[in-house]
Coordinates of C-alpha atoms and ligand atoms in Angstrom, one line a residue:
M1 CA 0.0 0.0 0.0
S2 CA 1.4 3.4 -0.9
L3 CA -0.1 6.4 0.8
S4 CA 0.5 10.1 0.6
P5 CA 3.3 11.2 2.9
T6 CA 1.0 13.5 4.7
D7 CA -2.5 12.0 4.5
T8 CA -4.3 8.9 5.3
P9 CA -7.3 8.1 3.2
Q10 CA -10.4 10.0 4.4
H11 CA -12.6 7.0 3.9
A12 CA -12.5 3.8 5.9
P13 CA -11.9 0.8 3.5
E14 CA -15.4 -0.6 4.3
H15 CA -17.0 2.6 3.1
L16 CA -15.0 2.4 -0.1
H17 CA -16.0 -1.2 -0.7
R18 CA -19.7 -0.3 0.0
A19 CA -19.7 2.6 -2.3
A20 CA -18.1 0.6 -5.2
A21 CA -20.5 -2.3 -4.7
Q22 CA -23.5 0.0 -4.6
Y23 CA -22.7 2.4 -7.5
G24 CA -20.1 0.6 -9.6
T25 CA -16.8 1.8 -10.7
P26 CA -15.2 4.1 -11.8
L27 CA -16.7 6.2 -9.0
Y28 CA -15.9 9.5 -7.3
L29 CA -16.6 9.4 -3.6
Y30 CA -16.4 12.6 -1.4
D31 CA -16.2 12.8 2.3
A32 CA -18.5 15.4 3.8
A33 CA -16.5 15.7 7.0
E34 CA -13.3 16.5 5.1
L35 CA -15.1 19.1 2.9
D36 CA -16.3 20.8 6.1
A37 CA -12.8 20.5 7.7
A38 CA -11.1 22.1 4.7
L39 CA -13.4 25.1 4.7
G40 CA -12.8 25.3 8.5
R41 CA -9.1 25.4 8.0
V42 CA -9.4 28.2 5.4
R43 CA -11.7 30.2 7.7
S44 CA -9.5 29.8 10.7
A45 CA -6.4 30.9 8.8
F46 CA -8.0 33.8 6.8
G47 CA -10.4 35.1 9.4
A48 CA -12.6 37.8 8.0
A49 CA -11.5 37.3 4.4
R50 CA -14.3 36.8 1.9
V51 CA -14.1 33.3 0.4
Y52 CA -15.0 32.7 -3.3
Y53 CA -14.8 29.0 -4.4
A54 CA -13.1 28.6 -7.8
M55 CA -15.8 26.5 -9.2
K56 CA -13.6 25.0 -11.9
A57 CA -12.1 22.7 -9.2
N58 CA -15.3 20.8 -9.0
P59 CA -18.6 22.3 -10.1
N60 CA -21.0 19.6 -8.8
L61 CA -24.2 21.2 -7.6
T62 CA -24.2 19.4 -4.3
L63 CA -20.8 20.8 -3.5
L64 CA -21.9 24.3 -4.6
R65 CA -25.0 24.1 -2.4
R66 CA -23.0 23.0 0.6
L67 CA -20.5 25.8 0.1
Q68 CA -23.2 28.4 -0.5
A69 CA -25.0 27.4 2.7
A70 CA -21.7 27.9 4.5
G71 CA -21.5 31.5 3.2
V72 CA -19.0 30.9 0.4
G73 CA -19.2 32.8 -2.9
F74 CA -18.2 31.6 -6.4
E75 CA -15.5 32.5 -8.9
C76 CA -16.8 31.5 -12.4
V77 CA -15.0 31.5 -15.7
S78 CA -17.6 30.4 -18.2
A79 CA -21.3 30.9 -19.1
G80 CA -21.9 27.4 -17.9
E81 CA -20.3 28.1 -14.5
I82 CA -22.2 31.3 -14.2
A83 CA -25.4 29.3 -14.9
R84 CA -24.5 26.9 -12.1
A85 CA -24.0 29.8 -9.7
E86 CA -27.4 31.1 -10.7
R87 CA -28.9 27.7 -10.3
V88 CA -27.8 27.5 -6.6
G89 CA -28.9 31.1 -6.0
A90 CA -25.6 33.0 -6.1
G91 CA -25.3 36.5 -7.3
G92 CA -24.3 40.1 -6.4
E93 CA -21.7 39.9 -3.6
T94 CA -21.3 36.2 -3.9
L95 CA -20.3 36.1 -7.6
L96 CA -17.1 36.8 -9.4
V97 CA -16.9 36.5 -13.2
N98 CA -13.3 35.9 -14.4
G99 CA -11.6 34.6 -17.5
P100 CA -9.0 35.8 -20.1
A101 CA -11.5 35.8 -23.0
K102 CA -15.0 36.5 -21.8
S103 CA -17.8 36.3 -24.3
D104 CA -20.7 38.8 -24.7
A105 CA -22.9 36.2 -23.1
E106 CA -20.7 36.0 -20.1
Y107 CA -20.6 39.8 -19.6
A108 CA -24.4 39.9 -19.9
A109 CA -25.0 37.0 -17.5
G110 CA -22.6 38.5 -15.0
A111 CA -24.2 41.9 -15.2
R112 CA -27.7 40.4 -14.9
L113 CA -26.6 38.7 -11.7
G114 CA -24.8 41.7 -10.3
A115 CA -21.4 40.0 -10.4
T116 CA -18.0 41.6 -9.8
F117 CA -15.8 41.2 -12.9
I118 CA -12.1 40.5 -12.9
V119 CA -10.5 42.5 -15.7
D120 CA -7.8 40.5 -17.4
R121 CA -6.6 43.1 -20.0
A122 CA -7.0 46.8 -20.6
E123 CA -9.3 46.4 -23.5
E124 CA -11.9 44.9 -21.2
V125 CA -12.6 48.3 -19.7
G126 CA -14.5 49.2 -22.8
L127 CA -16.2 45.8 -23.0
L128 CA -17.7 45.6 -19.5
P129 CA -21.4 46.3 -19.0
P130 CA -22.0 49.9 -17.8
H131 CA -21.4 50.6 -14.2
S132 CA -19.7 47.3 -13.4
R133 CA -17.8 46.5 -10.3
A134 CA -14.3 45.3 -11.2
L135 CA -11.0 44.1 -10.0
V136 CA -7.9 44.3 -12.1
R137 CA -5.9 41.0 -12.4
V138 CA -2.2 41.7 -12.1
N139 CA 0.5 39.3 -13.4
P140 CA 3.5 39.6 -11.2
A141 CA 5.8 38.0 -13.7
L142 CA 7.5 35.5 -11.5
D143 CA 9.0 32.0 -11.8
I144 CA 6.3 29.9 -10.2
S145 CA 7.0 26.5 -8.5
T146 CA 4.5 24.4 -10.3
H147 CA 3.9 22.6 -13.6
D148 CA 4.2 25.1 -16.4
H149 CA 0.6 24.5 -17.4
L150 CA -0.5 25.5 -13.9
A151 CA 1.5 28.7 -13.6
T152 CA -0.6 31.8 -14.3
G153 CA 1.6 34.5 -12.8
A154 CA 4.7 33.9 -15.0
A155 CA 5.7 36.6 -17.5
H156 CA 4.9 34.2 -20.4
S157 CA 1.4 33.3 -19.0
K158 CA -1.6 34.7 -20.8
F159 CA -3.2 36.1 -17.6
G160 CA -3.6 39.6 -16.2
V161 CA -2.1 43.0 -16.9
T162 CA 1.5 43.9 -16.2
L163 CA 2.5 45.5 -13.0
A164 CA 3.3 48.7 -15.0
Q165 CA -0.2 48.7 -16.6
A166 CA -2.3 48.1 -13.5
P167 CA -2.6 51.6 -12.0
A168 CA -3.7 53.0 -15.4
V169 CA -6.3 50.2 -15.9
L170 CA -7.8 51.1 -12.5
Q171 CA -7.9 54.7 -13.5
A172 CA -9.5 53.9 -16.9
L173 CA -12.2 51.9 -15.1
R174 CA -13.1 54.9 -13.0
E175 CA -13.1 57.2 -16.0
A176 CA -15.4 54.8 -17.8
G177 CA -17.9 55.0 -14.9
H178 CA -17.1 51.6 -13.4
T179 CA -16.3 50.9 -9.7
A180 CA -12.7 50.0 -9.6
L181 CA -12.7 47.9 -6.4
G182 CA -9.0 46.9 -6.4
L183 CA -6.5 44.4 -7.5
H184 CA -6.5 40.6 -8.0
V185 CA -3.6 38.2 -8.2
H186 CA -3.6 34.4 -8.8
I187 CA -0.2 33.0 -9.7
G188 CA -1.1 29.4 -10.4
S189 CA -2.3 26.1 -8.9
A190 CA -0.7 23.5 -6.7
I191 CA 2.1 25.9 -5.9
R192 CA 4.9 24.1 -4.0
N193 CA 6.9 27.0 -2.7
A194 CA 5.3 29.5 -0.3
Q195 CA 8.0 32.1 -1.3
D196 CA 6.0 32.5 -4.6
F197 CA 3.1 34.0 -2.7
T198 CA 5.5 36.2 -0.7
A199 CA 7.1 37.5 -3.9
A200 CA 3.7 38.1 -5.7
F201 CA 2.2 40.0 -2.7
A202 CA 5.4 42.1 -2.4
R203 CA 5.1 43.1 -6.1
L204 CA 1.5 44.1 -5.6
A205 CA 2.3 46.1 -2.4
D206 CA 4.9 48.1 -4.5
L207 CA 2.0 49.5 -6.6
R208 CA 0.4 51.3 -3.6
A209 CA 2.2 54.6 -4.3
E210 CA 0.6 54.7 -7.7
T211 CA -2.8 53.2 -7.0
G212 CA -3.6 54.9 -3.7
P213 CA -5.9 53.1 -1.2
L214 CA -8.2 50.4 -2.6
A215 CA -11.4 48.7 -1.3
V216 CA -10.4 45.1 -2.2
L217 CA -7.3 42.9 -2.5
D218 CA -8.1 39.5 -4.0
A219 CA -5.2 37.2 -3.3
G220 CA -6.5 34.3 -5.4
G221 CA -6.0 30.6 -4.6
G222 CA -3.4 28.1 -5.7
W223 CA -2.5 26.7 -2.2
G224 CA -1.0 23.3 -2.1
L225 CA -2.7 20.8 0.1
N226 CA 0.2 20.9 2.6
A227 CA 0.5 24.7 2.4
D228 CA 1.1 26.8 5.5
L229 CA -2.3 28.5 5.3
P230 CA -1.8 30.7 8.4
G231 CA 1.5 31.9 6.9
I232 CA 0.0 32.7 3.5
A233 CA -3.0 34.4 5.2
R234 CA -0.7 36.6 7.3
E235 CA 1.1 37.8 4.2
A236 CA -2.1 38.3 2.2
W237 CA -3.6 40.3 5.1
A238 CA -0.4 42.4 5.3
V239 CA -0.7 43.4 1.6
A240 CA -4.4 44.1 1.9
E241 CA -3.6 46.4 4.8
V242 CA -1.0 48.2 2.7
F243 CA -3.9 49.2 0.5
G244 CA -6.4 49.7 3.4
A245 CA -8.4 46.9 1.6
D246 CA -10.7 44.0 2.5
L247 CA -9.2 40.6 1.7
W248 CA -10.8 38.2 -0.7
V249 CA -9.5 34.7 -1.6
E250 CA -10.4 32.2 -4.3
P251 CA -9.4 28.7 -3.3
G252 CA -10.5 25.8 -5.5
R253 CA -8.3 22.7 -5.0
Y254 CA -7.7 23.3 -1.3
L255 CA -11.5 23.1 -0.5
V256 CA -12.3 19.9 -2.3
A257 CA -9.2 17.9 -3.3
Q258 CA -8.6 15.9 -0.2
A259 CA -12.2 15.0 0.3
G260 CA -12.4 13.1 -3.1
T261 CA -11.3 9.6 -3.9
L262 CA -11.6 7.9 -7.3
L263 CA -12.5 4.2 -7.0
T264 CA -11.5 1.9 -9.8
R265 CA -11.4 -1.9 -10.2
V266 CA -8.6 -4.0 -11.4
V267 CA -9.3 -5.4 -14.8
G268 CA -6.1 -7.4 -15.1
T269 CA -2.3 -7.2 -15.1
K270 CA 0.3 -7.2 -17.8
H271 CA 4.1 -7.4 -17.9
T272 CA 6.0 -5.8 -20.7
G273 CA 9.1 -3.7 -19.9
R274 CA 7.0 -2.6 -16.9
N275 CA 4.5 -4.1 -14.5
F276 CA 1.1 -2.8 -15.4
V277 CA -2.0 -3.1 -13.3
L278 CA -4.9 -2.4 -15.7
V279 CA -7.9 -0.6 -14.1
D280 CA -11.3 0.6 -15.3
A281 CA -10.6 4.3 -14.8
G282 CA -8.1 6.3 -16.8
M283 CA -7.5 9.7 -18.4
T284 CA -11.2 10.1 -19.2
E285 CA -12.0 10.0 -15.5
L286 CA -8.8 11.7 -14.0
L287 CA -6.8 13.7 -16.5
R288 CA -4.3 15.3 -14.0
P289 CA -1.6 12.7 -14.2
M290 CA -1.5 12.9 -17.9
L291 CA -2.0 16.7 -18.2
Y292 CA 0.2 17.9 -15.4
G293 CA 2.3 14.8 -14.4
A294 CA 0.3 15.0 -11.1
A295 CA 1.1 12.3 -8.6
H296 CA -2.0 11.1 -6.7
P297 CA -1.5 8.8 -3.7
V298 CA -2.9 5.3 -4.4
S299 CA -4.0 2.6 -2.0
A300 CA -4.8 -1.0 -2.6
L301 CA -8.0 -2.2 -0.9
W302 CA -6.9 -5.9 -1.0
E303 CA -4.5 -7.9 1.0
G304 CA -1.4 -9.8 -0.2
A305 CA 2.0 -10.7 1.1
E306 CA 4.1 -10.1 -2.0
E307 CA 4.6 -6.4 -3.0
T308 CA 5.7 -5.3 -6.4
V309 CA 6.2 -2.0 -8.1
W310 CA 3.4 -1.2 -10.6
D311 CA 2.2 1.4 -13.1
V312 CA -1.5 1.9 -12.9
A313 CA -2.9 2.0 -16.5
G314 CA -6.3 3.0 -17.7
P315 CA -8.4 1.5 -20.6
A316 CA -7.8 4.2 -23.2
C317 CA -5.8 3.4 -26.4
E318 CA -3.3 6.1 -25.4
S319 CA 0.2 5.3 -24.1
G320 CA 0.0 8.3 -21.8
D321 CA -3.1 6.9 -20.1
L322 CA -1.4 6.1 -16.8
L323 CA -3.0 7.1 -13.4
A324 CA 0.1 6.5 -11.4
R325 CA 3.7 5.2 -11.8
D326 CA 5.9 3.2 -9.6
V327 CA 3.4 2.4 -6.9
T328 CA 4.1 -0.5 -4.5
L329 CA 1.1 -2.8 -4.3
P330 CA 0.3 -6.4 -3.2
T331 CA -0.3 -8.6 -6.2
P332 CA -3.6 -7.5 -7.8
K333 CA -6.2 -9.7 -9.3
R334 CA -9.2 -8.9 -11.4
G335 CA -12.0 -7.3 -9.4
D336 CA -9.8 -5.8 -6.7
L337 CA -10.5 -2.2 -5.7
L338 CA -7.9 0.6 -6.0
A339 CA -8.4 4.0 -4.4
I340 CA -6.8 7.1 -5.9
H341 CA -6.7 9.9 -3.4
E342 CA -6.7 13.7 -3.4
A343 CA -8.9 13.4 -6.5
G344 CA -11.7 15.8 -5.5
A345 CA -10.4 18.8 -7.4
Y346 CA -10.0 18.9 -11.2
G347 CA -11.0 15.2 -11.3
A348 CA -14.7 14.8 -12.1
G349 CA -14.8 18.3 -13.5
M350 CA -12.2 17.5 -16.1
S351 CA -13.6 14.0 -16.9
S352 CA -14.6 13.6 -20.6
N353 CA -16.6 11.5 -23.0
Y354 CA -13.5 10.7 -25.1
L355 CA -14.0 7.2 -26.5
T356 CA -17.7 7.6 -25.8
R357 CA -17.0 6.8 -22.2
S358 CA -19.7 7.7 -19.7
R359 CA -18.6 10.1 -17.1
P360 CA -18.6 8.5 -13.7
A361 CA -21.1 8.7 -10.9
E362 CA -20.3 10.9 -7.9
V363 CA -21.3 10.1 -4.3
L364 CA -21.1 11.9 -1.0
W365 CA -20.4 10.0 2.2
E366 CA -22.2 11.9 5.0
G367 CA -23.5 10.8 8.4
G368 CA -22.8 7.2 7.7
E369 CA -24.8 7.3 4.4
L370 CA -24.0 7.4 0.7
K371 CA -25.8 10.1 -1.3
L372 CA -25.7 10.2 -5.0
M373 CA -24.4 13.6 -6.3
R374 CA -24.3 12.7 -10.0
R375 CA -25.5 9.5 -11.7
R376 CA -23.3 7.7 -14.2
E377 CA -24.1 8.9 -17.8
T378 CA -25.5 6.4 -20.3
P379 CA -24.1 6.2 -23.8
E380 CA -27.4 7.6 -25.1
E381 CA -26.8 10.7 -23.0
V382 CA -23.3 11.0 -24.3
W383 CA -24.5 11.2 -28.0
A384 CA -27.9 12.9 -27.3
A385 CA -26.8 16.2 -28.7
E386 CA -25.8 14.6 -32.0
E387 CA -29.3 13.3 -32.6
V388 CA -30.1 16.4 -34.7
Ligands
LIG401 C1 -8.3 33.0 -11.1 C2 -8.3 31.8 -10.4 N1 -8.6 31.8 -9.1 C3 -8.6 30.6 -8.3 C4 -8.2 29.4 -8.9 C5 -8.1 28.2 -8.0 O1 -6.9 27.7 -8.0 P1 -6.7 26.4 -7.0 O2 -7.7 25.4 -7.4 O3 -5.3 26.0 -7.3 O4 -6.9 26.9 -5.6 C6 -7.8 29.4 -10.2 C7 -7.4 28.1 -10.8 O5 -6.8 28.0 -11.8 C8 -7.9 30.6 -11.0 O6 -7.6 30.6 -12.3

């Protein structure tokens, strides 16, 4: 069995077996207690900061409703995400509309719901609906300690305005009749080195002489699961105070990753140059290993004396369809259950219908019961929009 260095699985093995038996595999299972605990950790670290959940991490309506009931707002980056926010009753103070290439429909939906917009480039000042509330996203142009695809605050990333442009964009917003609430910074996801936040916040603070005081400083998200939240919070509050601003934050992954487990059954084994354990989930259910080289902790839910090193391979006809590499497991046999941990963020939300695979069911473990959050799609649902 190979576990994360920091975490034990949130679910007891008997819960995992029960969920897989009841709903089949592949299956996403979320632990309600861990969802609540993660929000509790954020709240206790960040105190009075306003929390906006970056919905892209996992947009399931059950999760959104739980977060909304706990007073959390939403950061949305597409018309579909804005529609989800509306579906759960968010709007006004509880809605941020972000994205580097917003469509007319997204501006209109955001305006209708009274959202605050995050301006990503100067041209947007002229595209915003009249009298919008807006933050200006700043790119601090740093080397960010994460996978290149997850770095959004590097000089070569497509996000935000430059530090030099930011004061003028705030001023242009005011002149155009908008409410320029303040600055926004989000440097990337799954950031390994806390110094990156320190550096980004310091670059923002340097803008104070040019911007004057501001109402809001949005410090984004991107915290690793083992991040020192109190430390990041202290620094975020310090830069907010430089501007005399309220602090907003936008965690995604931190709020949902650890609560989620992907359950998959062993289909068989194969020995080529490597030892492969073949399972019924793959890149269509969990893309992160293939997309970002992400390493998810894996645990075997079967016993066995002999342990060997395996690569966990999915069913897709793609060589890159590996969920984990070099994991030590007891000898697997067909039907055994494997748990892939820290899969609650960017797991189900990134799952796809490639190969006409049905996206998996999602289930919540709460109060000793399993509650369906999303049923498994049928093939007919997958091709329904093609029946034209
Ligand atoms: C603007 C913005 N805010 C917040 C997030 C959430 O990041 P994470 O899930 O790493 O906390 C993202 C993710 O990419 C983002 O782009």
